[in-house]
Tab-separated table of C-alpha atoms in Angstrom:
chain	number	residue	atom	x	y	z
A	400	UNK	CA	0.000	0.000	0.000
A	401	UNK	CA	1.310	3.435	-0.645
A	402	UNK	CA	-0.120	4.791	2.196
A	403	UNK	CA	-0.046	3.516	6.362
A	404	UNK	CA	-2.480	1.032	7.278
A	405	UNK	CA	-5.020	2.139	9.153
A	406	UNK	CA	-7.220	0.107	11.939
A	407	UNK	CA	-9.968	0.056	14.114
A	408	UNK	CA	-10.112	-1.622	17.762
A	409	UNK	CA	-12.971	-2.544	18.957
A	410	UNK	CA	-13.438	-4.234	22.490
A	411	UNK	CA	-15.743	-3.510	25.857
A	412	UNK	CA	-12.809	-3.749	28.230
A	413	UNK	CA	-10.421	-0.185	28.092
A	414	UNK	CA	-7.497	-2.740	29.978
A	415	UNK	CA	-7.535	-5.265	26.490
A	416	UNK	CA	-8.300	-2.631	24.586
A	417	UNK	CA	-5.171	-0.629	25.085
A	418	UNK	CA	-2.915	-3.295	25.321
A	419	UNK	CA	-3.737	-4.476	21.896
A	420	UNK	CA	-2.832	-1.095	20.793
A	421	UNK	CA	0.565	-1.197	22.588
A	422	UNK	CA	1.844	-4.684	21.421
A	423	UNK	CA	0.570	-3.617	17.475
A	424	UNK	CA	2.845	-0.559	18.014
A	425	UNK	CA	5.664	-2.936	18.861
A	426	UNK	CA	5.249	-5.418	15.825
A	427	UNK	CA	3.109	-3.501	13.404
A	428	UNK	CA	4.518	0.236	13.641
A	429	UNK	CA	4.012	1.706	10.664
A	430	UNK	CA	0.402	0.333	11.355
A	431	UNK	CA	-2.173	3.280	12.402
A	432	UNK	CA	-4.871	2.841	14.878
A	433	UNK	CA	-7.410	5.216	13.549
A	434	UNK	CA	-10.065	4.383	16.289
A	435	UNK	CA	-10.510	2.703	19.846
A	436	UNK	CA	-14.384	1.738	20.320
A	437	UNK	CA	-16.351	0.584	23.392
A	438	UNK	CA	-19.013	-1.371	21.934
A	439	UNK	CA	-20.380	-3.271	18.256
A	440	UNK	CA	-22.720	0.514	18.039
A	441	UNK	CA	-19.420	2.605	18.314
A	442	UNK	CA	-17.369	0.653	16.320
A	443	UNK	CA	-19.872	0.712	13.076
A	444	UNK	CA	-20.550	4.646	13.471
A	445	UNK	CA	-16.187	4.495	13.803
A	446	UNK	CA	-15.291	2.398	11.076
A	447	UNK	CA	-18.366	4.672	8.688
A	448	UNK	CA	-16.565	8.126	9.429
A	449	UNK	CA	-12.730	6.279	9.466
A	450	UNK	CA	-12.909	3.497	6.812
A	451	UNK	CA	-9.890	1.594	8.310
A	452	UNK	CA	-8.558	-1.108	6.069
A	453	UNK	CA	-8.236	-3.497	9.053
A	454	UNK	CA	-10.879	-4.299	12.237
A	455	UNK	CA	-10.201	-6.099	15.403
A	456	UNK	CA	-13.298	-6.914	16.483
A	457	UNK	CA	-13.645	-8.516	20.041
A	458	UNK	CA	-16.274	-11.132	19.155
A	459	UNK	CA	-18.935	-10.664	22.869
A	460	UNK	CA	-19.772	-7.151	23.072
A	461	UNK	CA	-22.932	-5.193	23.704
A	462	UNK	CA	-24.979	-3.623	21.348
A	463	UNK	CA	-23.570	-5.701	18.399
A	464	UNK	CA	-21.309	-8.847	18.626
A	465	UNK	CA	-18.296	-8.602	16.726
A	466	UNK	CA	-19.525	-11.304	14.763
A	467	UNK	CA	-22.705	-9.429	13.629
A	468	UNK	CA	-20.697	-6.492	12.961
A	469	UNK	CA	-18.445	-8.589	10.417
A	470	UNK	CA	-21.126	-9.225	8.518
A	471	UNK	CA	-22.085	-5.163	8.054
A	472	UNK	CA	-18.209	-4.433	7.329
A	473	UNK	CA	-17.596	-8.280	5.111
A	474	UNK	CA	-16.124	-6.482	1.913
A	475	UNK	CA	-14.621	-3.643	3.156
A	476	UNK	CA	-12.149	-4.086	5.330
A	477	UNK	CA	-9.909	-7.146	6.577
A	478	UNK	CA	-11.334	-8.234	9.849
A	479	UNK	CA	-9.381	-10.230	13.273
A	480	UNK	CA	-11.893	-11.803	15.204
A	481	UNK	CA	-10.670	-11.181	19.024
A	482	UNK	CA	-11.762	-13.853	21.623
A	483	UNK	CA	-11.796	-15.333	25.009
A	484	UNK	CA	-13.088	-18.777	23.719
A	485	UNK	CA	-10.725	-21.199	22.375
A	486	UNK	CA	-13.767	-23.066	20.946
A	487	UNK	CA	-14.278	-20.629	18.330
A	488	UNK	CA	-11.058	-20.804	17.081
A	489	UNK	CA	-11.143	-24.794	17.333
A	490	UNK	CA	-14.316	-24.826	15.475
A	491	UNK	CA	-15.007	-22.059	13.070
A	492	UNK	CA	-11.441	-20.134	11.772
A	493	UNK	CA	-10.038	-22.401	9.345
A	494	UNK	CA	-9.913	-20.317	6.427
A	495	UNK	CA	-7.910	-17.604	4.650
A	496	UNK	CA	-10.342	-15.307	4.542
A	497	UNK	CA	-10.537	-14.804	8.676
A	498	UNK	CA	-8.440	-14.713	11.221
A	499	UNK	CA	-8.543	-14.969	15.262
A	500	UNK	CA	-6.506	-13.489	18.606
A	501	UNK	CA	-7.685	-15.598	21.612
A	502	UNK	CA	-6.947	-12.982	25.094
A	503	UNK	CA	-4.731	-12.489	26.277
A	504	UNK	CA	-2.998	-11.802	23.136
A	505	UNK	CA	0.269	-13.415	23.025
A	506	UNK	CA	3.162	-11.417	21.311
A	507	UNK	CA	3.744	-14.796	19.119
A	508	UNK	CA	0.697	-14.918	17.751
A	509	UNK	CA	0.289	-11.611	17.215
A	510	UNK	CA	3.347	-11.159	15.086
A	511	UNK	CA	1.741	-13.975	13.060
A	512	UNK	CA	-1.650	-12.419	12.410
A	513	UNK	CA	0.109	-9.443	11.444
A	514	UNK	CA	2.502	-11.326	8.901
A	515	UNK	CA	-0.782	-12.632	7.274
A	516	UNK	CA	-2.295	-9.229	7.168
A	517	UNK	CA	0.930	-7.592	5.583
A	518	UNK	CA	0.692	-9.913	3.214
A	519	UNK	CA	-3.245	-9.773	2.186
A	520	UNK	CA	-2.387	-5.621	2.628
A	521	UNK	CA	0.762	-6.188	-0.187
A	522	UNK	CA	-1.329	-8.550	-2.788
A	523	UNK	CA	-4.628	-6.053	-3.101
A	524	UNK	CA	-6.193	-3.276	-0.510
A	525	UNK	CA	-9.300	-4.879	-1.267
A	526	UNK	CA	-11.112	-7.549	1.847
A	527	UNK	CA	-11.814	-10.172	0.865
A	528	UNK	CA	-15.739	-11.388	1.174
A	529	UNK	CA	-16.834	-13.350	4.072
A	530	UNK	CA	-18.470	-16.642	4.288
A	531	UNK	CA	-21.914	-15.814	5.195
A	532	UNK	CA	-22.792	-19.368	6.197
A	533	UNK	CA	-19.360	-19.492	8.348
A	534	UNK	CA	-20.328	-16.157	9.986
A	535	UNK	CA	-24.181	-17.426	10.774
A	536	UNK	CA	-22.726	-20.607	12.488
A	537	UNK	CA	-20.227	-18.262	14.752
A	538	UNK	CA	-23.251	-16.383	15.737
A	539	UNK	CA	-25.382	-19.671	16.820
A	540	UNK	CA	-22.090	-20.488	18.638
A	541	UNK	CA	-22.131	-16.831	20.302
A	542	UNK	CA	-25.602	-17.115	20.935
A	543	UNK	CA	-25.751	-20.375	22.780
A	544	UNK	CA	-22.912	-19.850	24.652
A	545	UNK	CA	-24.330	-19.294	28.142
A	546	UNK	CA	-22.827	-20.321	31.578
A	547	UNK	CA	-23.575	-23.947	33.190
A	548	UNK	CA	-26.583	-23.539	35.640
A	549	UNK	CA	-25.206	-23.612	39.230
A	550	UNK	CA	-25.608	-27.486	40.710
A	551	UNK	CA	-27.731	-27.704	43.100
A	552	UNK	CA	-25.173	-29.622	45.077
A	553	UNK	CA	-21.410	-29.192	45.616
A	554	UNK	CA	-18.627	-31.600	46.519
A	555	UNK	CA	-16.315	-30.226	49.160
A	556	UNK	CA	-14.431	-27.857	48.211
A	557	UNK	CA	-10.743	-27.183	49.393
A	558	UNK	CA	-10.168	-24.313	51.549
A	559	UNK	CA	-9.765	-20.783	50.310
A	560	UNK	CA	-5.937	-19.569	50.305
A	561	UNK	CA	-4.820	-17.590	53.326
A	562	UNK	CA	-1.606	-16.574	51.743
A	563	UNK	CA	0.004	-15.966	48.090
A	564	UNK	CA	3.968	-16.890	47.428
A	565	UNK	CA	4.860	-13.922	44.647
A	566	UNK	CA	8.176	-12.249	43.522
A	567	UNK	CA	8.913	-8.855	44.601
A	568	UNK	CA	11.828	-8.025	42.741
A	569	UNK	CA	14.242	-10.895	43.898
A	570	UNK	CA	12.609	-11.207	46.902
A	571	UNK	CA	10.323	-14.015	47.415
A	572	UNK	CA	7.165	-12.762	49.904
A	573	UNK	CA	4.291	-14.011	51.774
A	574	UNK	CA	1.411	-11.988	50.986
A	575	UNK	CA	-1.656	-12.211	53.098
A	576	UNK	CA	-4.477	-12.335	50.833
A	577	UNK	CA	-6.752	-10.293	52.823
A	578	UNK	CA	-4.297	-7.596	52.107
A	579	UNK	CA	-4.300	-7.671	48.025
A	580	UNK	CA	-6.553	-4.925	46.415
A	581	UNK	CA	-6.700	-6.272	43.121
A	582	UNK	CA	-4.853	-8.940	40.706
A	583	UNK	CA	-4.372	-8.447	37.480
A	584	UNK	CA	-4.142	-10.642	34.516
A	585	UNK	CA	-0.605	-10.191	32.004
A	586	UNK	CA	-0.434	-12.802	29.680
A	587	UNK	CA	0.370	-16.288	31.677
A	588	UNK	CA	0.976	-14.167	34.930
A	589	UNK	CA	-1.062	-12.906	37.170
A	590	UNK	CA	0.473	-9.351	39.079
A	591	UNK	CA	-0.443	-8.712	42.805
A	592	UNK	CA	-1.515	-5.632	43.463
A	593	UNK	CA	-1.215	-5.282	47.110
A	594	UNK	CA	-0.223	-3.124	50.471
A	595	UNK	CA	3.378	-3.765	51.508
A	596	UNK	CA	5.021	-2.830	54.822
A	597	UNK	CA	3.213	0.674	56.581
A	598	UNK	CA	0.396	0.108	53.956
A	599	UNK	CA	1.914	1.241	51.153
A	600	UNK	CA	1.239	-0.154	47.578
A	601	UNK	CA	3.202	-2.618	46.211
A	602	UNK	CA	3.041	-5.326	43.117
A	603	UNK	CA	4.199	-8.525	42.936
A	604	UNK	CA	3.786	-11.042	40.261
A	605	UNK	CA	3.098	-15.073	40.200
A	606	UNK	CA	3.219	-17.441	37.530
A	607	UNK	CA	-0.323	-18.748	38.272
A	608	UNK	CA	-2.563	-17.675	35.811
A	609	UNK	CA	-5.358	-15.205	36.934
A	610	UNK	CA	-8.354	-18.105	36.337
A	611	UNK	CA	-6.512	-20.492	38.393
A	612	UNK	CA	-5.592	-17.671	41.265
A	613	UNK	CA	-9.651	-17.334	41.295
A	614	UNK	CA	-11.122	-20.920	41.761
A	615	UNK	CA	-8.736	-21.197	45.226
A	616	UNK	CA	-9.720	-17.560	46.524
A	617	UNK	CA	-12.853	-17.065	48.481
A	618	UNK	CA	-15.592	-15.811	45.987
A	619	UNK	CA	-16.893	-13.643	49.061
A	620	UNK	CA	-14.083	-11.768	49.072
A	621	UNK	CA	-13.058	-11.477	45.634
A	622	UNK	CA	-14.409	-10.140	42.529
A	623	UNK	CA	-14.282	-10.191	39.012
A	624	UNK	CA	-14.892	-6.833	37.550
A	625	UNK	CA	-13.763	-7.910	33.697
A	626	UNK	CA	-11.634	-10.505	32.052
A	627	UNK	CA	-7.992	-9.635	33.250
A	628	UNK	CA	-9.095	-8.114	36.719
A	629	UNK	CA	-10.509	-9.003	40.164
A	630	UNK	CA	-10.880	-7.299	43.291
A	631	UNK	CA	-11.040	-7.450	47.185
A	632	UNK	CA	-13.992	-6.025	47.925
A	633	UNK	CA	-13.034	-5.376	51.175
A	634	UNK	CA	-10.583	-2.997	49.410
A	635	UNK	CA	-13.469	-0.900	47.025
A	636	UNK	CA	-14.149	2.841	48.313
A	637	UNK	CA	-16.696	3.132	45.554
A	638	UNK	CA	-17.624	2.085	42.657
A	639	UNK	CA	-19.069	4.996	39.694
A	640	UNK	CA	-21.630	3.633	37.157
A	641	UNK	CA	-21.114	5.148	33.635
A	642	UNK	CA	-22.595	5.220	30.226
A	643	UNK	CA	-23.172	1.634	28.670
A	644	UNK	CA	-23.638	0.082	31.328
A	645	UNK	CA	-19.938	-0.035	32.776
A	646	UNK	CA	-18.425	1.067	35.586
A	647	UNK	CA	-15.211	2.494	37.664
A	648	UNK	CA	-14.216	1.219	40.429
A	649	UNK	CA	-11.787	3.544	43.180
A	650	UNK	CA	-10.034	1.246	45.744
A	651	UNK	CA	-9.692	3.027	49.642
A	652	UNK	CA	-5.756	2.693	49.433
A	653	UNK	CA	-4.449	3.205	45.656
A	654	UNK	CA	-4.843	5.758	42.935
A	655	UNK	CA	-5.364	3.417	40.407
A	656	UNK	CA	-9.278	3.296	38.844
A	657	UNK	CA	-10.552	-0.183	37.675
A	658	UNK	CA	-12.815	-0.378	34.961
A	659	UNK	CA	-15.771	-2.646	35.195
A	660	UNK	CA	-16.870	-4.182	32.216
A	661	UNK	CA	-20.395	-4.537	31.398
A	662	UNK	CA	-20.334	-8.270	31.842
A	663	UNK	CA	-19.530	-7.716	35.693
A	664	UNK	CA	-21.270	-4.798	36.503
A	665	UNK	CA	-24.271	-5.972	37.706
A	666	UNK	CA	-22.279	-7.484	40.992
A	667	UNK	CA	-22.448	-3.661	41.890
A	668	UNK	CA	-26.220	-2.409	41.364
A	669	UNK	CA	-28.110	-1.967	44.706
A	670	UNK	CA	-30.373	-4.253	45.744
């Protein structure tokens, strides 16, 4: 092409969302990311005024999925399906014409979605057309994906953690898990955010992913608030609804404020 590429990002979660934009500035630079949207309704009112020649599209996201949203754009522009679900990938993106990112993006695979797109990008400007049928089966997928209904009963389950081993540094520490404020997903990590000696903040990182971190916590005390983040609640000062059904989050002892995706919010509505 004679001129930059240009892109569109669109995902619910800001954390994903910028991070995506980072590690395509690292291994795509010349690459320009011509808008950052919040939801399917954004992204097609952004991609109308920007006309980028490539869309990552996070498939679940409210208003329109990023799979319904393909099928408005199929024709003109090259679309990367983004996903949490390995399933979709396993089942439905065998062909030239589409390609995946399952989160957390790896830098890996990335660099070889990127390699494929250079080379569509070099060959003709044009998209190519999507398969309708393919794109109607992804949406039955996306559709009748739902969580398992809760059992009605449980087998025992082994007792919540009382303490996290993390590095600090080259320090190896003993963190009391009532006093983490958040953790925080980075790719096969997971980084402690907690409150060191005299209460001050500190971060630490384990090699436990965030998922498995979360099934040996107590679920009373911790809480989701979107894919790569949960929280203490014991640690929340307040949380801020916003527009689209999404939320901030501000923490009694940090600066930091946590976005809640829409998926999670409703763990903070009043009763």
């Amino acid at each position: 092409m004679s001129t930059p590429p240009r892109a569109l990002i669109a995902d619910d979660e800001p954390l994903l969302r910028e991070r995506l934009q980072r590690q395509l500035a690292t291994c795509w630079p010349e690459l320009q990311i011509c808008a950052l949207a919040r939801h399917g309704l954004e992204a097609q009112e952004m991609f109308e005024q920007q006309r980028p020649d490539v869309c990552f599209l996070d498939i679940h996201m409210p208003g329109l999925s990023g799979i319904e949203l393909a099928r408005l754009l199929a024709g003109r522009t090259h679309i990367v399906f983004i996903t949490a679900y390995d399933q979709y990938a396993l089942q439905a993106f065998e062909r030239g014409a589409l390609d995946y990112l399952v989160k957390p993006v790896e830098a890996e695979r990335l660099a070889r979605c990127v390699a494929r797109l250079r080379e569509r990008l070099a060959l003709s400007p044009a998209a190519p057309t999507l398969d309708d049928a393919l794109l109607a089966r992804l949406l039955q997928q996306l559709h009748a994906h739902s969580p398992s209904p809760a059992p009605t009963a449980r087998a025992a389950q082994p007792a919540a953690l009382r303490w996290i081993k993390a590095s600090v540094g080259t320090v190896l520490r003993l963190i009391p898990v009532q006093d983490i404020d958040y953790l925080r997903s980075d790719e096969r990590y997971t980084v402690i955010a907690w409150r060191g000696e005299g209460a001050g903040p500190a971060e630490a990182v384990v090699r436990t992913p965030l998922k498995e971190l979360l099934a040996q916590l107590d679920p009373a005390q911790f809480q989701q608030i979107h894919r790569s983040v949960a929280v203490n609640l014991a640690a929340v000062r307040q949380v801020v609804r916003g527009a689209n059904e999404t939320a901030e989050l501000h923490l009694k002892h940090r600066p930091e404020v946590l976005p809640v995706s829409r998926s999670f919010v409703h763990h903070f509505r009043a009763d």
